CSV table of C-alpha atoms in Angstrom, one decimal:
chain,number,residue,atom,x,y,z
A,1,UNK,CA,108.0,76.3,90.1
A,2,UNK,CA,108.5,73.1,92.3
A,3,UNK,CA,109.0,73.4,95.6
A,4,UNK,CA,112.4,72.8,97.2
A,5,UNK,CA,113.2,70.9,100.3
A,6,UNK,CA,114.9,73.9,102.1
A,7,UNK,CA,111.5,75.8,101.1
A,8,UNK,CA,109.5,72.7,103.1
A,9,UNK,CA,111.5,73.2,106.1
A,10,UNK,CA,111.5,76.8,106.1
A,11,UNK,CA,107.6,76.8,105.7
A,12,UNK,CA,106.9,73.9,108.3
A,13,UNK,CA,108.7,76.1,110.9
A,14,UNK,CA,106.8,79.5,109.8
A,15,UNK,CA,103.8,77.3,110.5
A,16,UNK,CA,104.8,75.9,113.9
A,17,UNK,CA,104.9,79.6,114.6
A,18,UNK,CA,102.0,80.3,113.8
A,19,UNK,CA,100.6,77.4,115.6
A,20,UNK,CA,102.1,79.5,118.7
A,21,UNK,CA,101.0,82.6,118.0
A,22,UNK,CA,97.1,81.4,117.3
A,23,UNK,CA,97.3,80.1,121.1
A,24,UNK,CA,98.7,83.1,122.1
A,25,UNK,CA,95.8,85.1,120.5
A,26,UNK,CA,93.2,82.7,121.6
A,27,UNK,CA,94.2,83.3,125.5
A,28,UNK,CA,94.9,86.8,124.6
A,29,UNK,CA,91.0,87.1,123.4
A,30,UNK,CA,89.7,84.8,126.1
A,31,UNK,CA,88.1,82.3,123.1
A,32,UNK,CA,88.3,81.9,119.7
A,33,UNK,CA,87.3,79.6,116.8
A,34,UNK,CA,91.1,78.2,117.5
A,35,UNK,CA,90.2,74.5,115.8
A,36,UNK,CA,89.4,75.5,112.8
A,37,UNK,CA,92.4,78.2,112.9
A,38,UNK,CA,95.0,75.7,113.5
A,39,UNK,CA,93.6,73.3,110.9
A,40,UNK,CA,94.5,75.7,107.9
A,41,UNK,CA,97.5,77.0,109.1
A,42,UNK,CA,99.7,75.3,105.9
A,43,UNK,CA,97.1,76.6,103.5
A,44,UNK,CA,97.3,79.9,105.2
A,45,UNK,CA,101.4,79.8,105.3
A,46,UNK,CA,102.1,78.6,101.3
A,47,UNK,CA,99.9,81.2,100.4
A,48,UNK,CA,101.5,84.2,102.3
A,49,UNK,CA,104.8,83.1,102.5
A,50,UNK,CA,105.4,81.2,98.6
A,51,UNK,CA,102.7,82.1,96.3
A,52,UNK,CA,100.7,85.5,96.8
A,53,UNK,CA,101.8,88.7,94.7
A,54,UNK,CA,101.3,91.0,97.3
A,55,UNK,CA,102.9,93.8,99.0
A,56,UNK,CA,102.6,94.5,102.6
A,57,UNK,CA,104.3,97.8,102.5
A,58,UNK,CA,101.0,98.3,99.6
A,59,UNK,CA,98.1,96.5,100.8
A,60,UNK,CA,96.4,98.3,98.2
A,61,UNK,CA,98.5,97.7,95.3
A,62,UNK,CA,96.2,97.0,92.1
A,63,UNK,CA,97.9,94.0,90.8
A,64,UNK,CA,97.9,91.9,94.5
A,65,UNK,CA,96.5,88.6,94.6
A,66,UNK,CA,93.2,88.4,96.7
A,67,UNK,CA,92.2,86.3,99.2
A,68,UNK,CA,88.7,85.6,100.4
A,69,UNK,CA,88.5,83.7,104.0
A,70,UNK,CA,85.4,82.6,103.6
A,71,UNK,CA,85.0,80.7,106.8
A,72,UNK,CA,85.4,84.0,108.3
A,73,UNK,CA,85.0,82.7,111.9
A,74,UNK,CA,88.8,81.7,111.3
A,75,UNK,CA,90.0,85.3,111.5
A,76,UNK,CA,92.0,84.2,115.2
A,77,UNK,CA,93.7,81.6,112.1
A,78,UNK,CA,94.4,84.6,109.5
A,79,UNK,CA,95.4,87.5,111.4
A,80,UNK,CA,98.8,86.1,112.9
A,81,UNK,CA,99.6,85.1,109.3
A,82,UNK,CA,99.0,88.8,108.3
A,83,UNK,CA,100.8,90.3,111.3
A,84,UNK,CA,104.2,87.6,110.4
A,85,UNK,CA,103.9,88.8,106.6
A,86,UNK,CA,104.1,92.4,107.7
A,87,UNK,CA,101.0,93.9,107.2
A,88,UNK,CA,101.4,94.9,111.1
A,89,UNK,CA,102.7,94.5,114.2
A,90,UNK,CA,102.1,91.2,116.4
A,91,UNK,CA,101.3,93.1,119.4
A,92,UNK,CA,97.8,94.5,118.2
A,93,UNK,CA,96.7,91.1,118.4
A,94,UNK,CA,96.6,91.4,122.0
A,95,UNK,CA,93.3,93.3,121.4
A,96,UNK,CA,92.1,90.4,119.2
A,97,UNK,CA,88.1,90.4,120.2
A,98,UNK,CA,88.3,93.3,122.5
A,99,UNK,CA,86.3,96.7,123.1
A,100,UNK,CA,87.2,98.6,120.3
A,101,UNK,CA,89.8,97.0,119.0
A,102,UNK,CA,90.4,96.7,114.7
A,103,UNK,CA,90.7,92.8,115.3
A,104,UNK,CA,86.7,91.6,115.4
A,105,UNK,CA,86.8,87.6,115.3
A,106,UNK,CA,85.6,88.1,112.0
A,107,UNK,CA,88.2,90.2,110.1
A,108,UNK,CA,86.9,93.3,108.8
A,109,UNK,CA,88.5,94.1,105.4
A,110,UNK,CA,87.9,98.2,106.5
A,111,UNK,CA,89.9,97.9,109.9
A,112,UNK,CA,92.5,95.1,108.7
A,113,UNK,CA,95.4,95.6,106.6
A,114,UNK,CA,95.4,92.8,103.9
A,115,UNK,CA,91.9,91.4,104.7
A,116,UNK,CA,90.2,92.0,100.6
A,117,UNK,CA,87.0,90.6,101.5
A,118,UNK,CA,85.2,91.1,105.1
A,119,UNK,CA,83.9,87.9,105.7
A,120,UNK,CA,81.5,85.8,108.1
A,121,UNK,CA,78.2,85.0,107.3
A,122,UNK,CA,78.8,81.2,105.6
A,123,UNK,CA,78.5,80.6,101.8
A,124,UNK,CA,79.3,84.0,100.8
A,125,UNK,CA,82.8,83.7,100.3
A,126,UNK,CA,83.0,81.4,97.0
A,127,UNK,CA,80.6,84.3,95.3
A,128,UNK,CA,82.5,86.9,96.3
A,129,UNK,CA,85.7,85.2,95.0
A,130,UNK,CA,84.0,84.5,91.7
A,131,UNK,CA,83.2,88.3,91.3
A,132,UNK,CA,86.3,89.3,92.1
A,133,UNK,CA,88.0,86.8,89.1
A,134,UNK,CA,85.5,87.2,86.6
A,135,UNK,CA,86.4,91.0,87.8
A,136,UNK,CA,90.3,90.5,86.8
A,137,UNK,CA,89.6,88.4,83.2
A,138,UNK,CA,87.1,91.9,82.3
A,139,UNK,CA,89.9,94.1,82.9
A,140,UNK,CA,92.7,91.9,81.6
A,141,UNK,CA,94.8,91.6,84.4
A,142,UNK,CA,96.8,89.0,86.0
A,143,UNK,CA,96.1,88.7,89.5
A,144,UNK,CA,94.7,85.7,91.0
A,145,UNK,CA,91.6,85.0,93.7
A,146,UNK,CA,92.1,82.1,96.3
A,147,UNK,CA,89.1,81.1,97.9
A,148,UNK,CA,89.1,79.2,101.4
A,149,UNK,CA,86.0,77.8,102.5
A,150,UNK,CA,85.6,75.6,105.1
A,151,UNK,CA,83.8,72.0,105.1
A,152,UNK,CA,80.8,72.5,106.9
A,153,UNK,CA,79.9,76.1,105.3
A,154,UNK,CA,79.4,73.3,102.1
A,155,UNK,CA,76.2,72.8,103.5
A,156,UNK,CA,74.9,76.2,101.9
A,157,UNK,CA,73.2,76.8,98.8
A,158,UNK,CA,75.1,79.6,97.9
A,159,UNK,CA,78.2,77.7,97.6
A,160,UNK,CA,76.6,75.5,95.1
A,161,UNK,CA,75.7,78.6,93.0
A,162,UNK,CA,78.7,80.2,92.8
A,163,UNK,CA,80.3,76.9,92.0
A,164,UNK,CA,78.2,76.4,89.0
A,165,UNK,CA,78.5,79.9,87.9
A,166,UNK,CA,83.0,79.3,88.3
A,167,UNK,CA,82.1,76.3,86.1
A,168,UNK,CA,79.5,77.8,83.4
A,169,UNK,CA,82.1,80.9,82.7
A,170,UNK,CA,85.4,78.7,83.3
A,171,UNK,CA,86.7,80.9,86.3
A,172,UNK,CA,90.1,79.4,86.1
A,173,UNK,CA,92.1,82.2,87.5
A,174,UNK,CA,90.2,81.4,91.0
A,175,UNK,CA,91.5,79.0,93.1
A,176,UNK,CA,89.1,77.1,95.6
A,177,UNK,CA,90.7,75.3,98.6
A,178,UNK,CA,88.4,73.5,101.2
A,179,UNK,CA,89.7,72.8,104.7
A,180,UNK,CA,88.3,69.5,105.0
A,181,UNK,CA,88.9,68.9,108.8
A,182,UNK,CA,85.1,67.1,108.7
A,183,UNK,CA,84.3,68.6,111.9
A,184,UNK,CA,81.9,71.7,112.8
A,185,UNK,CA,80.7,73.4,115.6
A,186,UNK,CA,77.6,70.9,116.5
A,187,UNK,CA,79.3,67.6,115.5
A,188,UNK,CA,80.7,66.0,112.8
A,189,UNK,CA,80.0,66.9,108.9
A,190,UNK,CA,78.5,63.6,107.8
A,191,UNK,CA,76.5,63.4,111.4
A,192,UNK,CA,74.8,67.1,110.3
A,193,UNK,CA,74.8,67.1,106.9
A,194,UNK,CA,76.7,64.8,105.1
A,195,UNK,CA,79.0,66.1,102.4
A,196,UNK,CA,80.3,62.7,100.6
A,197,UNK,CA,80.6,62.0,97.9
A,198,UNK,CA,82.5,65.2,98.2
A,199,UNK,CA,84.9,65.0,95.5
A,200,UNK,CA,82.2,63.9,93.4
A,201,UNK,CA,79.7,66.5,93.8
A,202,UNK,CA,82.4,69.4,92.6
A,203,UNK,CA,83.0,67.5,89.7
A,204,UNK,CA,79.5,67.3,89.3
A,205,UNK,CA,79.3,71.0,89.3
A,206,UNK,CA,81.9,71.3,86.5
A,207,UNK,CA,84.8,71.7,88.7
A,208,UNK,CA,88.7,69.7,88.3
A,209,UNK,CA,89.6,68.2,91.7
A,210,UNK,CA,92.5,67.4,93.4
A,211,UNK,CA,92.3,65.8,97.0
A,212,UNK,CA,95.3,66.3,99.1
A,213,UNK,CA,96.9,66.2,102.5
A,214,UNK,CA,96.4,69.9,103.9
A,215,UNK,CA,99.0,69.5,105.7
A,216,UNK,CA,101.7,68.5,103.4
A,217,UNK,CA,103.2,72.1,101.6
A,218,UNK,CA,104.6,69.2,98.6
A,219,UNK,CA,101.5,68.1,98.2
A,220,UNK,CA,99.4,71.9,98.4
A,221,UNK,CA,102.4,73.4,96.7
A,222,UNK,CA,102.0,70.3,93.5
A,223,UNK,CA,98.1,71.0,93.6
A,224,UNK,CA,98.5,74.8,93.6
A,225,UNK,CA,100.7,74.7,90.5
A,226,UNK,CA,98.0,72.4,89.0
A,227,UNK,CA,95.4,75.1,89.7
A,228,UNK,CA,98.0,77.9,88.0
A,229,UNK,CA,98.6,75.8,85.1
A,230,UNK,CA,95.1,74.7,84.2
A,231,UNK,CA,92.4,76.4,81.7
A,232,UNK,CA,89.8,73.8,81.0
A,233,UNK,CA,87.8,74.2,84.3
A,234,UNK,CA,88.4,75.9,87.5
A,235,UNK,CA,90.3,73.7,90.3
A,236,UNK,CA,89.0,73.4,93.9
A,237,UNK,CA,91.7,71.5,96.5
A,238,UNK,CA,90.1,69.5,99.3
A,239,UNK,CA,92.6,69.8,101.7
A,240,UNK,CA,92.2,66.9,104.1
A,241,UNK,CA,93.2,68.2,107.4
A,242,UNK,CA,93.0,67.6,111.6
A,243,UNK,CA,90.6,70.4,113.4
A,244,UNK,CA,93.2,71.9,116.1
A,245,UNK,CA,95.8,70.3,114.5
A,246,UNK,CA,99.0,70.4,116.4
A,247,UNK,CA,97.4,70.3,119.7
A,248,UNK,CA,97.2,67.1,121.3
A,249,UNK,CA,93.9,67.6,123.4
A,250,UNK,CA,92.5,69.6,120.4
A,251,UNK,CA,92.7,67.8,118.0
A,252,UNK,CA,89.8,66.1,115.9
A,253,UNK,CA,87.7,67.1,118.8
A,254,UNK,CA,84.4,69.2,118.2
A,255,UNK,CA,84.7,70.7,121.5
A,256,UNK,CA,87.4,72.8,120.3
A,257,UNK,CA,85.7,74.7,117.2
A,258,UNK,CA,85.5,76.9,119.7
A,259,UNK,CA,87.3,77.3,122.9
A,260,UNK,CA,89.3,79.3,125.6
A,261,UNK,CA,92.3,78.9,127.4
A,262,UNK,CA,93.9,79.5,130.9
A,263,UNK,CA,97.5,80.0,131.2
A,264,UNK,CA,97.7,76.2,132.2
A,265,UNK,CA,96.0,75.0,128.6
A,266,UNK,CA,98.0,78.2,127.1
A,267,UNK,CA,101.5,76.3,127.8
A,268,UNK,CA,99.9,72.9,127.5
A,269,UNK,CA,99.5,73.6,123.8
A,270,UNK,CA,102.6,75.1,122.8
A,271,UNK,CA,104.5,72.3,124.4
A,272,UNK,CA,102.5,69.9,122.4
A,273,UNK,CA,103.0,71.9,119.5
A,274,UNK,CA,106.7,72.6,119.6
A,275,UNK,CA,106.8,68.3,120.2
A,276,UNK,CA,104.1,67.7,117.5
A,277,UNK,CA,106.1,69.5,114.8
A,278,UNK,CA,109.7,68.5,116.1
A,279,UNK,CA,108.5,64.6,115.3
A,280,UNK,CA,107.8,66.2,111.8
A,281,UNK,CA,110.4,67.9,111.4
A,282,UNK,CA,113.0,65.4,112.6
């Protein structure tokens, strides 16, 4: 189903939103892995809010979509998206990273309504994902698994393995998105360990590629329906996109992989978001 221009708009506002909320968490928490959160925000929103069979009201339901966060440090990204899409209430994210509290930085899929996978250590995530297809196809159902991994968790072996496994059984009811922001927390990707050819090596490993703008829902909702619609090999999306994107003095900036915020900064980010997206939008 193509995407409509209403849709576009509708979704670009749930994710200035969301670009809000992540600050809030962040100086709720007192730090968080807020670049990286911010950088998949789109990804995060078409998901949720146009493509996932899921149920909030049944978090449990058999026949949901899954979704493994594999780049589990994003969890100050995710949960917002979770509390907007009902699974609960915005206000328990003012314990985000606190004593006690459900909301660890790393979601745990125990504690966390609508977390399938508890997720973390990198590399681990693609695996997991596979299992969980190859899981569906045995048991003839429907459901999908969406995989998010970040760039610089590309690094590990693991990834590779699953990958060539996706590829070796045709996986293709998994769908693998990268968030491609080519930063990580000690510098840049190709400074630490470079990645390109990038699009080269999953093809390499079997895999159809599309490479997009991550932050453009027409061009993650065309590449989606791509992934839906294809059956000769599974799909991974690099989506190309800004760490801290939407921030001014965050973006593409390393030092913000991780970060914390007074109220000053707080303020300073949702004014450059609500002007960052208005430019878009208008």
């Amino acid at each position: 189903m193509a995407i409509s221009d209403q849709e576009i708009r509708a979704l670009e506002e749930r994710a200035r939103g969301i670009r809000k909320d992540i600050v809030d968490v962040t100086e709720w928490a007192g730090g968080a892995h807020i670049g990286g959160g911010l950088s998949m925000v789109e990804i995060l929103v078409i998901l949720y809010f146009k493509y996932l069979a899921i149920d909030p009201a049944n978090p449990d339901m058999a026949e949901r979509d899954r979704v493994v966060l594999s780049k589990g440090h994003g969890g100050v990204g995710y949960a917002p998206v979770l509390a907007r899409r009902g699974y609960f209430d915005f206000d328990m994210l003012r314990t985000f990273n606190q004593f006690k509290s459900p909301f660890g930085m790393h979601l745990d899929g125990r504690k966390v309504k609508g977390v399938d996978v508890s997720t973390g250590s990198l590399g681990h995530g693609l695996s997991m994902a596979v299992g969980l297809a190859l899981g569906a196809r045995l048991q003839k159902k429907s459901w999908k698994t969406y995989c998010i991994l970040g760039d610089g968790e590309c690094n590990e072996g693991s990834v590779w393995e699953a990958a060539m496994s996706a590829a070796m059984f045709k996986v293709t009811n998994l769908v693998t998105l990268v968030d491609r922001n080519r930063l990580m927390i000690d510098g840049k990707t190709e400074d630490v360990m470079a990645l390109e050819p990038f699009a080269d090596k999953w093809k390499a490993f079997g895999f159809t590629v599309r490479n997009i703008d991550g932050h453009s829902f027409r061009e993650l909702a065309e590449a989606i329906e791509f992934a839906h619609g294809h059956t000769d090999a599974p799909v991974v999306i690099i989506a190309n996109t800004v760490k801290g994107k939407g921030v001014d003095y965050m973006e593409d900036n390393v030092k913000w992989h991780y970060g914390s915020m007074d109220s000053r900064l707080a303020e300073a980010a949702r004014a450059s978001i609500d002007r960052m997206a208005g430019a878009t939008l208008n």
